[in-house]
């Protein structure tokens, strides 16, 4: 089963999910989580832009080659909303996952519950801890519940 | 041409677009913009929920009946990001529009440029004023540019 | 907006929804609700069958011409589970609606809650009374909540 | 060839099909058939719910991650209707399979023939014994008929 | 409801269906039934071809502009197999209709039953007389059976 | 590359294509070519039918489990029209292949050219000998032309 | 019937088709054919760009809102290749039309035959004069050939 | 990851991309780049044509079996526009890639910038050197930027 891990790149939630799933037949993919590389990939490869909008634009599109592939090929999409920043790209990915009919698991904090209500409404699970995502994956693959 | 106006519900941007487009053959749709009704529609119709999560969940799903219809039937989707709040539902709608192949126009503020780079990367136009959206609609429909 | 009313054909729930929606811009469609005609349409038109399986088979397929058209062209699908019978055709229609991405409203009785959990999980609203369906349609179309 | 075995979880029909197909190049998948785990998976992983509706709702959605994956990735969908219970989830799966264009085999009892006529109308085979399903799979894969 | 009438062009079956459906809300479309025009349309418009294969090829493609439009926009496809000729285009249209998920009604003669078994297997009705098609259309639209 | 070999089952054209392609990375699939098994599979597995129409109907549907899988999973569809019989199932498969956007190769006899013009119009190649099909497969896979 | 007229904007071919089709039930759409407006629409509405690449990029995307709508909503796509310029946008539109399954009519000059062979291979008609396109439309709609 | 390399066949750009990507998990496909074989494949296999249009037509369709397979199965499509010729087939492939939602990388020369603006508008990257394409592939697969 292929799982795409979208969203927040500042904490170790991906590692916790990947580590916890070591015994499961799951392949994970994710966006590039090196923030600087992700921001500069467009201009680093395709040439400098004096205007920040186009600097970002070039980078966003190069990143999209990777992220859409991950998303479109996933059997399950997990989207993590962290503590800080606008995180509109996470919500955007959730929207794409929903429109593509991908099972969506949202990993978020209780204080964001109201702001995420539309996305929770489209999700099949709303978790608060990466370990819950691991438990879902284990249950989905093996039928075993946490004891 | 059918245009869906998604996103921020606290300023008059929808009115400015609709007013400016009076002479054009466009039909607009939008989510319910009465904030209180939008928040409470689920429990008002389907019964109270003591838990805020399910209160919101019921409402988000009833609203989804309207918003997905508007989005899926639109020829163009405009998503407005305003000054305040998380606005993850706006970004979620942008993701759905992108995945559905809908032409996407983003209406946002310069200070949000970096946070919106992925969504701008998927959009066909990034405007800052509702009047620019009107000008796009006029050009798309009549070929006339602003003078 | 086109609404398909699937399921139970023994009570007046369709009439109550249609009557309550008279002021709304909604077009309703439904299966043939004349039980005898629905059971016999296949053999009445295409010839008798001594074997009940084929009698039913012919009829089910002729009915499918109507029901799939109604379902596939609907903007919203309402599925009613009544008091009696197996009602597998209602659940089948709900599955088709879900796979086609149609917004699904389930109208059912509290005692069937557990048996309907998978279908409720795929639905955008779970109502118990036809009047609630009318309220949803009114809210979706006009933004007005019941007072 | 991938075969999804949907429906009734109280008898050994899955085992009989899987055992009978040992010499065939078939991979089987199915929902979680541990009734208690299936009922409680949502709250066991994502937190208790005092209200039975939401208890079931959470579980139904976690199960849907598994069942939709199985259904959407199947080359053939077998749906078994057993002796007891409402079994609306089985009929719901049959509807999803039909809408997704999956070849559908129904495994049911003669006394349910009339109630299943719409689902039989959408199926490519209506069997009464698991061994017939095995014979169909053997024929489809090898061209050999039972002797 | 839009009905496409495909197949045999030598008898009056289309007229009998259209005449019999005068009181119904149905729009019919069909291929060009003027045999000579249908055979020569390609070369008459786009230039002569000395080779019969390309003469036919040009015509078949110009006709396809019309026939695929009719087929793809139809709610119901009726395919008539007549007494004579290979009629592979009729069977080809039936295959397209099946793959597009269109409800298919076959109108054919008893002596062709065995040769048509695959197409009957994909159809929702197998009729022998045009009047039966009218009865199906009437039932589908109004719920009325022949008396 | 997966190639589905549809149509005529009385001559050795499949063997000639498969033999000729031994050095190519191609997987072939086909309908069951044992005529008797193909005709009787429905009743042999699912029970006798006194009426020939339903005898054939049951068989056609069981065969469809195999043939649609082969067709839908193919990268290329080859349809052979032989000397005798109605062969409407071959033309039906060609129509399905066309509607599914599968590259279609027709293998037929010169005397059938006019009757096949619509199907040739939808095909990417019209061959007369199985060896030409092999040459096409070799060219498509390796870029080598016959010498 | 909706016809999209893509390609060359320097001669009167669109007028000749539209004039010739006055008696037919056809609605035409096209890109903006005012060359200057088409080139500058992006910057005129959304702000100047010092870099010609982004000047063009903004314009190309605003134009895409119109052209994709025209293309995706068309029943028939006509693509005209004229005498001069690269005309890669015309070929690009032809590729989109082909991938979307739209019937494609190419209007081009004899000297471009070899360069257009792949596009002709995907088209249903290859014409040299606008009047031939009118004749095709007339035949497709009325069955009448030129006399 | 599967990458389809479409377009110009006269320089060594494909080799430079393939060589540069040796350490990456990428599979490349491309059209037949032997110009003579590509031009003559149709008639070499399926028989001579005196008319150049049909000579080319047969070849274009045989080539389409290969190119559409490559394009439709690709995760990324790279289209190269070279110095000479009309190259409408390259632009056609870009249009197909765009309509199929494939991530598109354009490899072209600065002097073609204006002529390619519509295609650049649909692309996720516009590169001038094959090595930039390699850098994009490396970044997409490993997250590493050129140093």
PDB file of C-alpha atoms in Angstrom, chain E residues 32 34 36-42 44-47 58-59 61-66 68-69 72-73, chain G residues 1 75-76 101 103 105 120-121 123-128 132-133 135-136 139-143 145-146:
ATOM      1  CA  UNK E  32     -27.396   9.367 -41.885  1.00  0.00           C
ATOM      2  CA  UNK E  34     -29.370   7.756 -46.979  1.00  0.00           C
ATOM      3  CA  UNK E  36     -25.549   6.550 -51.013  1.00  0.00           C
ATOM      4  CA  UNK E  37     -24.798   9.772 -49.148  1.00  0.00           C
ATOM      5  CA  UNK E  38     -23.388   7.805 -46.240  1.00  0.00           C
ATOM      6  CA  UNK E  39     -21.088   5.832 -48.535  1.00  0.00           C
ATOM      7  CA  UNK E  40     -19.849   8.830 -50.501  1.00  0.00           C
ATOM      8  CA  UNK E  41     -19.758  11.675 -47.993  1.00  0.00           C
ATOM      9  CA  UNK E  42     -15.991  11.494 -47.560  1.00  0.00           C
ATOM     10  CA  UNK E  44     -17.897  14.116 -52.094  1.00  0.00           C
ATOM     11  CA  UNK E  45     -16.593  16.709 -49.646  1.00  0.00           C
ATOM     12  CA  UNK E  46     -12.890  15.987 -49.264  1.00  0.00           C
ATOM     13  CA  UNK E  47     -11.934  14.770 -52.765  1.00  0.00           C
ATOM     14  CA  UNK E  58     -12.778   9.033 -45.578  1.00  0.00           C
ATOM     15  CA  UNK E  59     -16.499   8.426 -45.509  1.00  0.00           C
ATOM     16  CA  UNK E  61     -14.577   9.096 -40.514  1.00  0.00           C
ATOM     17  CA  UNK E  62     -16.907  11.863 -41.638  1.00  0.00           C
ATOM     18  CA  UNK E  63     -19.829   9.699 -40.553  1.00  0.00           C
ATOM     19  CA  UNK E  64     -18.103   9.086 -37.234  1.00  0.00           C
ATOM     20  CA  UNK E  65     -18.348  12.823 -36.443  1.00  0.00           C
ATOM     21  CA  UNK E  66     -22.099  12.395 -36.462  1.00  0.00           C
ATOM     22  CA  UNK E  68     -20.138   9.379 -32.058  1.00  0.00           C
ATOM     23  CA  UNK E  69     -21.857  12.616 -31.164  1.00  0.00           C
ATOM     24  CA  UNK E  72     -22.014   9.885 -26.632  1.00  0.00           C
ATOM     25  CA  UNK E  73     -24.858  12.307 -26.018  1.00  0.00           C
TER      26      UNK E  73
ATOM     27  CA  UNK G   1     -23.824  21.534 -32.004  1.00  0.00           C
ATOM     28  CA  UNK G  75     -18.719  18.838 -29.877  1.00  0.00           C
ATOM     29  CA  UNK G  76     -16.314  19.314 -32.789  1.00  0.00           C
ATOM     30  CA  UNK G 101     -11.787  12.414 -27.567  1.00  0.00           C
ATOM     31  CA  UNK G 103     -13.865  14.833 -33.222  1.00  0.00           C
ATOM     32  CA  UNK G 105     -11.192  18.480 -38.324  1.00  0.00           C
ATOM     33  CA  UNK G 120      -4.052  14.086 -39.632  1.00  0.00           C
ATOM     34  CA  UNK G 121      -3.710  10.595 -38.207  1.00  0.00           C
ATOM     35  CA  UNK G 123      -8.267  13.723 -37.152  1.00  0.00           C
ATOM     36  CA  UNK G 124     -11.592  12.644 -38.610  1.00  0.00           C
ATOM     37  CA  UNK G 125     -11.225  14.937 -41.631  1.00  0.00           C
ATOM     38  CA  UNK G 126      -8.476  16.854 -43.402  1.00  0.00           C
ATOM     39  CA  UNK G 127      -9.806  19.798 -45.404  1.00  0.00           C
ATOM     40  CA  UNK G 128      -8.096  22.502 -47.432  1.00  0.00           C
ATOM     41  CA  UNK G 132     -15.327  21.973 -46.973  1.00  0.00           C
ATOM     42  CA  UNK G 133     -15.679  22.396 -43.238  1.00  0.00           C
ATOM     43  CA  UNK G 135     -20.018  21.003 -46.019  1.00  0.00           C
ATOM     44  CA  UNK G 136     -18.967  18.592 -43.300  1.00  0.00           C
ATOM     45  CA  UNK G 139     -23.679  16.779 -43.729  1.00  0.00           C
ATOM     46  CA  UNK G 140     -23.228  15.932 -40.064  1.00  0.00           C
ATOM     47  CA  UNK G 141     -26.299  17.935 -39.081  1.00  0.00           C
ATOM     48  CA  UNK G 142     -28.644  17.362 -42.015  1.00  0.00           C
ATOM     49  CA  UNK G 143     -27.282  14.427 -44.010  1.00  0.00           C
ATOM     50  CA  UNK G 145     -24.107  16.465 -49.425  1.00  0.00           C
ATOM     51  CA  UNK G 146     -22.947  19.315 -51.675  1.00  0.00           C
TER      52      UNK G 146
END
